[in-house]
XYZ file of C-alpha atoms in Angstrom:
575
model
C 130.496 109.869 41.242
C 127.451 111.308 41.030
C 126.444 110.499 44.246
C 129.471 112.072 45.260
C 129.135 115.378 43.618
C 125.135 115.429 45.027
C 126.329 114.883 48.631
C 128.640 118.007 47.719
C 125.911 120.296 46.727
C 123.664 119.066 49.365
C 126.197 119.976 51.916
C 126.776 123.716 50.822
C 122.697 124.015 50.994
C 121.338 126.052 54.255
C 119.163 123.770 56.418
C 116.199 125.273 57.441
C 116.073 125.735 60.864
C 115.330 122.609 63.240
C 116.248 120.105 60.397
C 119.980 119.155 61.414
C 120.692 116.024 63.328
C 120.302 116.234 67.248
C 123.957 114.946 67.231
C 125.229 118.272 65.036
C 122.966 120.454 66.598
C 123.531 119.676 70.122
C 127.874 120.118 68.978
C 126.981 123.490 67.156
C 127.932 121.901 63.413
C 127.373 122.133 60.095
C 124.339 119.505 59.182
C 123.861 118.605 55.865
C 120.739 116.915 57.007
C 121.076 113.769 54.661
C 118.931 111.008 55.658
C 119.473 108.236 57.627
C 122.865 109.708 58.664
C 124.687 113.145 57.900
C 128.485 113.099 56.878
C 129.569 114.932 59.660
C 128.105 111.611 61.815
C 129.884 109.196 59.268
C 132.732 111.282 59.360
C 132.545 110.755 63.805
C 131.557 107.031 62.783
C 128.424 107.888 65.116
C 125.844 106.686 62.053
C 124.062 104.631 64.083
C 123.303 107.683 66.429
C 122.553 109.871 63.842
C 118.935 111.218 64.932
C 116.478 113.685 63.571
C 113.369 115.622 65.280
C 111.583 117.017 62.425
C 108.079 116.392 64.443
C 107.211 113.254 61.752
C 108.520 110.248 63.765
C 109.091 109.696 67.622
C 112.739 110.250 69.346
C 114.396 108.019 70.939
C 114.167 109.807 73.939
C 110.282 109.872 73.577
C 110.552 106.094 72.872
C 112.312 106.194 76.001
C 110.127 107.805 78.226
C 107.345 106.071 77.000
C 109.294 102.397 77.876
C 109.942 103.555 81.015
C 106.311 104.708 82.180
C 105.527 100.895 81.151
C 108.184 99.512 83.218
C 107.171 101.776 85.945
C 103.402 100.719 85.546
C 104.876 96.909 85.566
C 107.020 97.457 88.331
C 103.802 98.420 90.572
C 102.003 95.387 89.581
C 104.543 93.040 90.530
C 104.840 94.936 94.105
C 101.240 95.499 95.102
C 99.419 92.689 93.084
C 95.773 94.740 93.632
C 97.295 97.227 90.991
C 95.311 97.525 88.245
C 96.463 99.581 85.889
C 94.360 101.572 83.153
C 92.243 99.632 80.962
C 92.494 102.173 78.064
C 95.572 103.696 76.895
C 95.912 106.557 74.606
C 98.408 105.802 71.549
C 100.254 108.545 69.052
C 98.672 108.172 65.804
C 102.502 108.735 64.612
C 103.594 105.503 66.327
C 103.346 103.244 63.255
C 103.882 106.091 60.472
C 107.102 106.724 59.873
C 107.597 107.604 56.401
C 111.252 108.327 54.992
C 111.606 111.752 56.153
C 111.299 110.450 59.906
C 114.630 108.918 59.537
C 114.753 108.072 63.690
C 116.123 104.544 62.321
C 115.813 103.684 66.529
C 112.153 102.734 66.777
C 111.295 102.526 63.138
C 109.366 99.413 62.261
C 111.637 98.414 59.679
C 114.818 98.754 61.801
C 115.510 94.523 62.103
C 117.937 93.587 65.210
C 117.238 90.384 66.834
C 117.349 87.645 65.347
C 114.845 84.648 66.395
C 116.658 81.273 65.983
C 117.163 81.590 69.937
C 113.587 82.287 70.593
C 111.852 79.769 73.270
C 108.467 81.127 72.331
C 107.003 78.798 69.311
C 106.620 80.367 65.541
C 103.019 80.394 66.191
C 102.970 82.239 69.038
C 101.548 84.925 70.009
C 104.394 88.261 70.123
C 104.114 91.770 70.013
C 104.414 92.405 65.835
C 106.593 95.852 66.930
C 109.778 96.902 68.358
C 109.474 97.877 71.776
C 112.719 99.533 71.411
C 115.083 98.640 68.658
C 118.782 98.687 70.336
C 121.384 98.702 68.127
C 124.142 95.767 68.027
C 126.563 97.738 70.085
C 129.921 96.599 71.258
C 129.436 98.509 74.374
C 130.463 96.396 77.504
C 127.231 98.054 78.915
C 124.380 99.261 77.217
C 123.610 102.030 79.077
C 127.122 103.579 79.265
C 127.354 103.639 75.380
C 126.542 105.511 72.202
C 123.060 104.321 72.153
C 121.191 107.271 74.010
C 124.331 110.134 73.610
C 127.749 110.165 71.682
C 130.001 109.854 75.077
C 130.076 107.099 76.440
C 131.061 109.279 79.826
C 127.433 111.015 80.187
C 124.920 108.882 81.177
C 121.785 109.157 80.022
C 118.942 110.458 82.387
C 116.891 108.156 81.496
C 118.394 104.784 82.318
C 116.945 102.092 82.022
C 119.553 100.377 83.952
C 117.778 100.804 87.431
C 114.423 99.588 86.189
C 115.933 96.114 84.992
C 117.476 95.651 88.327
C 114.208 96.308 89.992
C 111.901 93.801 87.601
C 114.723 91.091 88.279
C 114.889 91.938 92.044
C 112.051 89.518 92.733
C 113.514 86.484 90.785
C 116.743 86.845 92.082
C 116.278 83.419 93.961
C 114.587 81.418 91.391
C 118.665 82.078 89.570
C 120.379 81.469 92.386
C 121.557 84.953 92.749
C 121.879 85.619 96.581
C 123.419 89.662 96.626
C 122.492 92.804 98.004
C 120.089 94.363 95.622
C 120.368 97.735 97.012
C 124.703 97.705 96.454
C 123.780 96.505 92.964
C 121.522 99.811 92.522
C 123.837 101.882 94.650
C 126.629 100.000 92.039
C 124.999 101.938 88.838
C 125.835 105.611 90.329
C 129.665 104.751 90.621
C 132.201 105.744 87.959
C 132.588 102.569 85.793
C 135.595 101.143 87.406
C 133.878 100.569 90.852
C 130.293 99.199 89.085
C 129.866 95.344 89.370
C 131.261 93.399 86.158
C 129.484 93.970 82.813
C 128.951 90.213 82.473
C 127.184 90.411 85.529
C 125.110 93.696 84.883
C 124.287 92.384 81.801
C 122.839 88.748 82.906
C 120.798 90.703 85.151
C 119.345 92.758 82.503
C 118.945 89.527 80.374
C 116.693 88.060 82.982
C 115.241 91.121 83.735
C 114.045 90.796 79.989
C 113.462 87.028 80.257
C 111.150 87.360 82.964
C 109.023 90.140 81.148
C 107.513 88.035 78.966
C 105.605 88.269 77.145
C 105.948 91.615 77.591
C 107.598 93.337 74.720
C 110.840 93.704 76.541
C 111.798 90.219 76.138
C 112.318 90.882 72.604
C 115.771 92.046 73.879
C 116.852 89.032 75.631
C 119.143 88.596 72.367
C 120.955 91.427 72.682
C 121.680 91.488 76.429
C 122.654 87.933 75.800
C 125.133 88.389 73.456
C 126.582 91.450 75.860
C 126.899 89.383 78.704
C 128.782 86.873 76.786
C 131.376 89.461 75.414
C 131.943 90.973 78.931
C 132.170 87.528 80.457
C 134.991 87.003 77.517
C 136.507 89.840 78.411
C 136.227 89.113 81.787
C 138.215 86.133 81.751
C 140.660 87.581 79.650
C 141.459 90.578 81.853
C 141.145 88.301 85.266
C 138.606 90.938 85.975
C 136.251 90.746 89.004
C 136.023 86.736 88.535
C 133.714 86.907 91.196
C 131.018 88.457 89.255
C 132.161 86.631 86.131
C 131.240 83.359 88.242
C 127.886 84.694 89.101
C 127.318 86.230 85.655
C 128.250 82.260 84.290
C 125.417 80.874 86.844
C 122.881 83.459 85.632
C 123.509 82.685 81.662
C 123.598 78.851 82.635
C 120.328 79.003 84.490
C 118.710 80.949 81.544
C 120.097 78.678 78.742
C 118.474 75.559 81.190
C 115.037 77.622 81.642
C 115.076 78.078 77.767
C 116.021 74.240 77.101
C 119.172 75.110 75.255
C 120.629 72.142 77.450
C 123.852 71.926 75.763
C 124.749 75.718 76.509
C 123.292 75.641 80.038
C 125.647 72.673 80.728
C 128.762 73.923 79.423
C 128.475 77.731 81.097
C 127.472 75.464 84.820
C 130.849 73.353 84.257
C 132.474 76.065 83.604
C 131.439 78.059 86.408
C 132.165 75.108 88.575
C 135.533 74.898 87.575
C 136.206 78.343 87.570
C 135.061 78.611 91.493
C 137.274 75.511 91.618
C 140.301 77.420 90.215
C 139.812 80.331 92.247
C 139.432 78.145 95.868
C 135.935 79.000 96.584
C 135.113 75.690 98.239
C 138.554 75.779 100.106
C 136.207 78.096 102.140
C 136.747 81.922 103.319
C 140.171 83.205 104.317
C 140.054 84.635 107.561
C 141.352 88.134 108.847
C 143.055 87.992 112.344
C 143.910 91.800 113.551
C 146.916 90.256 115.394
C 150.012 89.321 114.336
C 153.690 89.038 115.172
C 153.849 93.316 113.834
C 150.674 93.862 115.614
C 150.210 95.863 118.747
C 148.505 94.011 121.259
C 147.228 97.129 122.894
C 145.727 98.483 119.783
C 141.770 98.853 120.096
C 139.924 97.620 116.845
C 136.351 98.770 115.507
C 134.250 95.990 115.424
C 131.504 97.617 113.773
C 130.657 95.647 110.445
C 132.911 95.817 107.762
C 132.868 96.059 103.850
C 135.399 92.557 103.911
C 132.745 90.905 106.114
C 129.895 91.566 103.379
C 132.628 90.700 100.747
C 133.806 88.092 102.797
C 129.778 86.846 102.630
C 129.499 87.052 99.219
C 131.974 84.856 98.431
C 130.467 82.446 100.428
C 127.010 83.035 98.558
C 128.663 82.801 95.389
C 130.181 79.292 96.204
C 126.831 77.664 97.392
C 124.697 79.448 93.921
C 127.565 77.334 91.783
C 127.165 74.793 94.145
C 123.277 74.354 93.268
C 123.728 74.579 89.972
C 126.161 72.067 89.604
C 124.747 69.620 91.998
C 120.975 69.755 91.144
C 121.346 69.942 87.379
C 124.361 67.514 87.073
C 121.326 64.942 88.121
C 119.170 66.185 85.333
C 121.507 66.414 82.872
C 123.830 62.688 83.647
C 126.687 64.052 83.638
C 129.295 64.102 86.667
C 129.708 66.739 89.331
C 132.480 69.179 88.857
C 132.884 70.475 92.451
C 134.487 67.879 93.630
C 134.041 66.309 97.622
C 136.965 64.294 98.408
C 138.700 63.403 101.642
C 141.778 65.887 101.306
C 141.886 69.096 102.376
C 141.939 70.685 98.062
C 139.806 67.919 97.181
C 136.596 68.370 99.700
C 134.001 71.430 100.150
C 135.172 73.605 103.239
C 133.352 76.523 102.380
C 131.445 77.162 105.859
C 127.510 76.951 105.161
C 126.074 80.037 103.809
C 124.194 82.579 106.132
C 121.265 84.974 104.185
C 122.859 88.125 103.003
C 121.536 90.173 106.196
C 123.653 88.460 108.684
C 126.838 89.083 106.288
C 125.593 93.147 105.964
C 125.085 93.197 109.851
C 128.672 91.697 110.233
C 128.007 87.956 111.072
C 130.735 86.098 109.711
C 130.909 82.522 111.322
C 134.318 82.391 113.149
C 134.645 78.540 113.653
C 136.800 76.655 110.924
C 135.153 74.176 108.753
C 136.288 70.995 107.336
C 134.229 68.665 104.541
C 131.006 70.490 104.937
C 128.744 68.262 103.647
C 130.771 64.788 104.726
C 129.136 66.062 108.672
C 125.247 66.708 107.357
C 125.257 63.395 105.082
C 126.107 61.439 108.262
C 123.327 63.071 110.107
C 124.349 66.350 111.538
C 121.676 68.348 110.617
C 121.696 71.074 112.559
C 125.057 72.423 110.866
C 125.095 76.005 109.910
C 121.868 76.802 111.383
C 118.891 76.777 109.418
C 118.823 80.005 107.147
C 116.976 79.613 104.048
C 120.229 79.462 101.853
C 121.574 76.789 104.342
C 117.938 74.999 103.394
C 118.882 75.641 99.778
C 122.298 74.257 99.836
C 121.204 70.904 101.554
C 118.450 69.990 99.419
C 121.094 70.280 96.393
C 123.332 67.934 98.145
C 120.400 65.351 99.551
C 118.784 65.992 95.257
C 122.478 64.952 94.590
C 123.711 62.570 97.109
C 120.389 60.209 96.548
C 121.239 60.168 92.824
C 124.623 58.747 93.147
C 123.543 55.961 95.742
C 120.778 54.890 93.192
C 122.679 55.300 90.251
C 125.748 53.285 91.832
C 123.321 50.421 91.911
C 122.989 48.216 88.594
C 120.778 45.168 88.192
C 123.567 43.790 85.802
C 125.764 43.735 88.293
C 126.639 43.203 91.790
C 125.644 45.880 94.172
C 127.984 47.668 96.393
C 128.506 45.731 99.598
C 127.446 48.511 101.888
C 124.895 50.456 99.425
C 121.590 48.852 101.936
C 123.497 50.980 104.924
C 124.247 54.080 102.902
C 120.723 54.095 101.312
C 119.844 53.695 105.150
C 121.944 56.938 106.192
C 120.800 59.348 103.608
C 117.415 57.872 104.124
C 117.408 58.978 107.883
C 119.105 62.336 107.466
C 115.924 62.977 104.618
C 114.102 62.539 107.316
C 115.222 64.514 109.882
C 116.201 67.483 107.543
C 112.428 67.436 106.323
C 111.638 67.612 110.214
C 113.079 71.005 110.388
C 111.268 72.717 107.862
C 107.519 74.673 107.813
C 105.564 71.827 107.158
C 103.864 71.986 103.645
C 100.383 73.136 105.042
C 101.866 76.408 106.393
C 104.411 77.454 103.897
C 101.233 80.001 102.713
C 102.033 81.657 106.739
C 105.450 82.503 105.326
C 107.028 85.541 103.540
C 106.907 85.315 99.625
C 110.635 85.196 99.492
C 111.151 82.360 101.886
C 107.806 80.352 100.688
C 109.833 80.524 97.240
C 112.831 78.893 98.544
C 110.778 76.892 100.531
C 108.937 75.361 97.989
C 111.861 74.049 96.242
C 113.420 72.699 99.388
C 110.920 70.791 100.084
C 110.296 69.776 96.387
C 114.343 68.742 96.169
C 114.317 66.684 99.716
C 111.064 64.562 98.437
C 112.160 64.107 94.994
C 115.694 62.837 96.294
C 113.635 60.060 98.612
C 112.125 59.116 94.913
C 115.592 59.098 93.703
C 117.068 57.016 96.237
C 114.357 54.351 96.336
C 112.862 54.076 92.860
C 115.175 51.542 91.843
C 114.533 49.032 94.781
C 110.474 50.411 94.463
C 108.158 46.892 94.463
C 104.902 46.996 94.335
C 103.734 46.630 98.221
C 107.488 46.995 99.467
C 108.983 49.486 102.007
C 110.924 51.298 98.865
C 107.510 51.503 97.098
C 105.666 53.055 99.675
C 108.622 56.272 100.406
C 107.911 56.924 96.262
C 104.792 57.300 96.823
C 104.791 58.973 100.489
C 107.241 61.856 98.687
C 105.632 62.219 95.333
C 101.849 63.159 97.644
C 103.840 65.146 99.545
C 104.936 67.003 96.285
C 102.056 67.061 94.974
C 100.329 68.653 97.827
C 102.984 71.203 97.276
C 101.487 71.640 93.194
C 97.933 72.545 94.418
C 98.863 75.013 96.495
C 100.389 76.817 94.086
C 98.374 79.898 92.899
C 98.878 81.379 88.803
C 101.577 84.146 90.012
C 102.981 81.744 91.424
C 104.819 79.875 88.432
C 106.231 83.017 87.088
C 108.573 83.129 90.304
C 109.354 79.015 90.670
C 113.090 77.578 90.492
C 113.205 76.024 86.871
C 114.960 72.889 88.821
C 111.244 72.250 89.798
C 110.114 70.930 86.581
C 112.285 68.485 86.429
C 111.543 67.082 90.054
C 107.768 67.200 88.810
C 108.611 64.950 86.067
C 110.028 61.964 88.459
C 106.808 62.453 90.327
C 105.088 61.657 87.701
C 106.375 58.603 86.764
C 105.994 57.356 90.785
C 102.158 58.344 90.130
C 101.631 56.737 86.503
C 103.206 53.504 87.796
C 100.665 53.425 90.768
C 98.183 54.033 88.421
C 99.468 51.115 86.328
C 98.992 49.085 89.437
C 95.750 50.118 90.647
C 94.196 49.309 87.103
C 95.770 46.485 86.864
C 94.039 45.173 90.263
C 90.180 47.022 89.118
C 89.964 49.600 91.501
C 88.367 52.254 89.850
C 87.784 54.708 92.483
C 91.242 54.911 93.343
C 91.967 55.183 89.366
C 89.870 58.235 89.279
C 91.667 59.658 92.316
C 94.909 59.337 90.688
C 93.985 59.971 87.145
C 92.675 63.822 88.749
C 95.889 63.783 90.624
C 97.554 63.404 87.556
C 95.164 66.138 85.398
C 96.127 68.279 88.174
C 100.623 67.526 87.585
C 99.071 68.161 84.299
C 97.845 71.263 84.370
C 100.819 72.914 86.830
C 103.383 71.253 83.984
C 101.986 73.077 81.493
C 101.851 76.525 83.250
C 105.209 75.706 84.031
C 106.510 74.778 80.752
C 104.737 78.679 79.310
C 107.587 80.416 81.654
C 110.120 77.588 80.975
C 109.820 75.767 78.042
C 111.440 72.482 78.781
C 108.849 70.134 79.845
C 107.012 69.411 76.117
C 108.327 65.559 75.761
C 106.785 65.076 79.335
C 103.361 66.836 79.444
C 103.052 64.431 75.883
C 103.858 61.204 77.482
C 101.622 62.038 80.222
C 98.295 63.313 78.630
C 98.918 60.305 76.091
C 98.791 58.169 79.247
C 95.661 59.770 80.610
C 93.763 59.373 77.171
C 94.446 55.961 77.969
């Protein structure tokens, strides 16, 4: 009661002037300026945005600029790598005094709102000990169209942060498996917020954007954008809502789980995406569009300029073959069957034509022809399919990665093999081969652009590790199977030392894995070369192996899921 009666008298006292709320004073209200949130911001149930500028703490807004002047500085380092940005920076002297009166409860140290149990980073690690920017848990399906910056959720804020996330994940889009039009998802963010792309969607982007950051303070958000691209996806398949970008959105969250080695969640949001591109027929292939018809006239001119259907017609596409990936290549990593099925009726097998790089859909190139069990033609040696665009590369290393793993793994010593297993291993072994043939050779991938030498990398990687695959069960020491093993894990490993530092940062987290299996090819010739005393080719390997080594644990600092291996195998070198 008495705190009753004080909040009374405390709301008949005259503010002086420049002490109400931002909120009240921006409405033209009454402010009784109590601390951290006025009544008349209870009363609105807008507490949390319940801000004061009495010159003793920062604003949100300058907490805002100031992010996005970072981001900007970051963004020019990732695009022109001779960037150096300023070795001294200036700091407020305010930035870590807030004392009661400052009451901006969005930026103040105290202000808890992540938790860590999610964290990949260790509990020793090293981690910025402030809040870059303390969101609140909103319920928003977007953070930037909410009440964090401004009341209504209508206005958006000039200073979104929305286009800077897009443009720090723009670069990793492949290493997710994300193939769209970056510029329509930026043009996307200016469009009223029935006509944007699907929060879930947004929202994984703005996770990796985060996840990539590190460890920049930004990743301390990952939580939050987490948990709002789960809610929208929710939502999303509640409402039936653009399942299309609920699909994608599932791949993104799936690959990030992986990357993070929350296995368990990765798995279960890449079956579900599978099945969901299942439900929806995206392997049945793309629908086409004929202008003529029985109420068609036939003398009716059409504009064959591209289309909007034949970019969304494209997409689709891409959006089968990123499930696709996911399924196939981690399905192998994680034992557990395929859910995109491959069968020999029409429902049951992949028709979804071979994907073309999102150009050729935004100039208008659909592929007319009708296809029929996609992959059944490349497996039996038609290589040359779909033409040889980088997501066409992409999608056939998956199945190869895949395809090898089911040969070896229908193989048991227990039992009696397949009659006809020597002939497929013979197949797949030649179609390897001659889809290797077609690619820039290792030694020139460093002529390429930085976007295809990334794909390019783990096509190559894939193809090599799925020789390992097929033959590592039949490998004897001296025999034909022996010698591919260790033919495709050099070849791999070539592919390792080129690698540069910024290089990790931007690899396919499917690559650590492959890495692995190379490994044990190289530890078991090293097994055998001791074993004879040769110890000039021991000391060949054994800096072969420092060097697997060494790239592991770069790898494992951006995607911590390689610690069991990188023990086994520097216990094995103290050997």
């Amino acid at each position: 009661m008495a705190n009753k009666v004080a909040l009374v008298s405390g709301s008949q006292t005259t503010l002086q002037r420049g002490k109400a709320c931002l909120r009240c004073r921006k409405r033209k209200m009454r402010c009784d300026g109590t601390k951290p949130a006025c009544q008349q911001c209870i009363r609105a149930k807008k507490g949390d945005g319940c801000e004061y500028d009495d010159g003793k703490g920062k604003t949100r807004t300058q907490i805002l600029k100031e992010t996005i002047a970072r981001l900007e500085t970051r963004i020019r380092e990732l695009e022109d790598p001779e960037y150096v940005s300023p070795a001294i920076t200036l700091h407020d002297p305010h930035i870590f005094h807030h004392s009661e009166s400052s009451s901006s409860s969005l930026g103040s140290p105290g202000s808890a709102t992540f938790s860590g149990s999610h964290s990949p980073f260790p509990p020793d690690a090293t981690s910025p000990s402030t809040s870059w920017i303390n969101l609140p848990q909103a319920t928003s399906s977007s953070p930037f169209a909410s009440e964090i910056f401004y009341e209504e959720p209508q206005i958006s804020t000039p200073f979104d942060l929305a286009p800077l996330l897009v443009n720090l994940f723009a670069p990793h889009r492949h290493q997710c498996g994300l193939e769209v039009h970056m510029g329509h998802i930026r043009e996307s963010l200016n469009l009223p917020l029935s006509e944007q792309r699907h929060p879930a969607l947004m929202n994984a982007i703005y996770l990796w954007a985060c996840f990539v950051s590190r460890p920049e303070p930004l990743c301390e958000h990952e939580e939050y954008f987490l948990n709002q691209a789960l809610e929208a996806q929710q939502q999303g398949l509640r409402m039936a809502d653009k399942v299309l970008d609920v699909i994608q959105a599932s791949c993104l969250l799936s690959v990030y789980f992986l990357a993070n080695g929350r296995l368990l969640e990765g798995s279960f949001h890449s079956s579900a995406a599978a099945a969901l591109a299942v439900q929806i027929g995206l392997h049945l292939g793309v629908p086409q569009e004929s202008p003529t018809g029985w109420m068609s006239d036939p003398n009716e001119t059409y504009d064959l300029k591209p289309q909007k259907t034949d970019y969304l017609r494209g997409e689709r596409v891409l959006a089968f073959w990123q499930v696709y990936n996911l399924d196939r290549c981690w399905s192998v990593v994680l034992r557990k069957p395929c859910v995109i099925p491959d069968g020999s009726s029409a429902l049951s097998s992949v028709n979804c034509p071979w994907p073309q790089d999102i150009a050729e859909y935004e100039s208008g190139y659909i592929d007319p022809s009708p296809t029929f069990r996609t992959l059944s033609g490349f497996l039996n040696g038609d290589v040359s399919s779909g033409g040889y665009s980088m997501q066409t590369l992409r999608a056939k290393a998956s199945t190869l990665f895949a395809h090898a793993d089911t040969i070896a793994r229908s193989w048991d010593s227990d039992i009696k093999a397949p009659a006809n297993i020597q002939d497929r291993i013979q197949v797949l072994e030649m179609t390897i081969t001659t889809f290797l043939s077609t690619l820039t050779p290792v030694h020139q991938l460093d002529g390429t652009m930085s976007d295809q030498r990334q794909i390019l990398i783990t096509v190559h990687t894939l193809a090599n590790t799925a020789t390992i695959l097929l033959f590592q069960r039949f490998a004897h020491e001296g025999g034909h199977a022996y010698e591919k093993c260790v033919q495709a894990a050099n070849t791999c490993l070539s592919i390792v030392k080129s690698l540069s530092t910024s290089d990790f940062s931007m690899l396919d987290p499917i690559l650590g894995t492959c890495w692995t299996t190379v490994v044990e090819v190289l530890v078991r010739q090293l097994d055998a070369i001791e074993s004879a005393w040769s110890p000039v080719k021991a000391t060949d390997l054994r800096t072969d192996l420092t060097t697997l080594l060494i790239a592991m644990t770069n790898f494992d600092s951006h995607f911590p899921i390689l610690a069991l291996p990188i023990s086994k195998l520097k216990t094995r070198l103290e050997v």
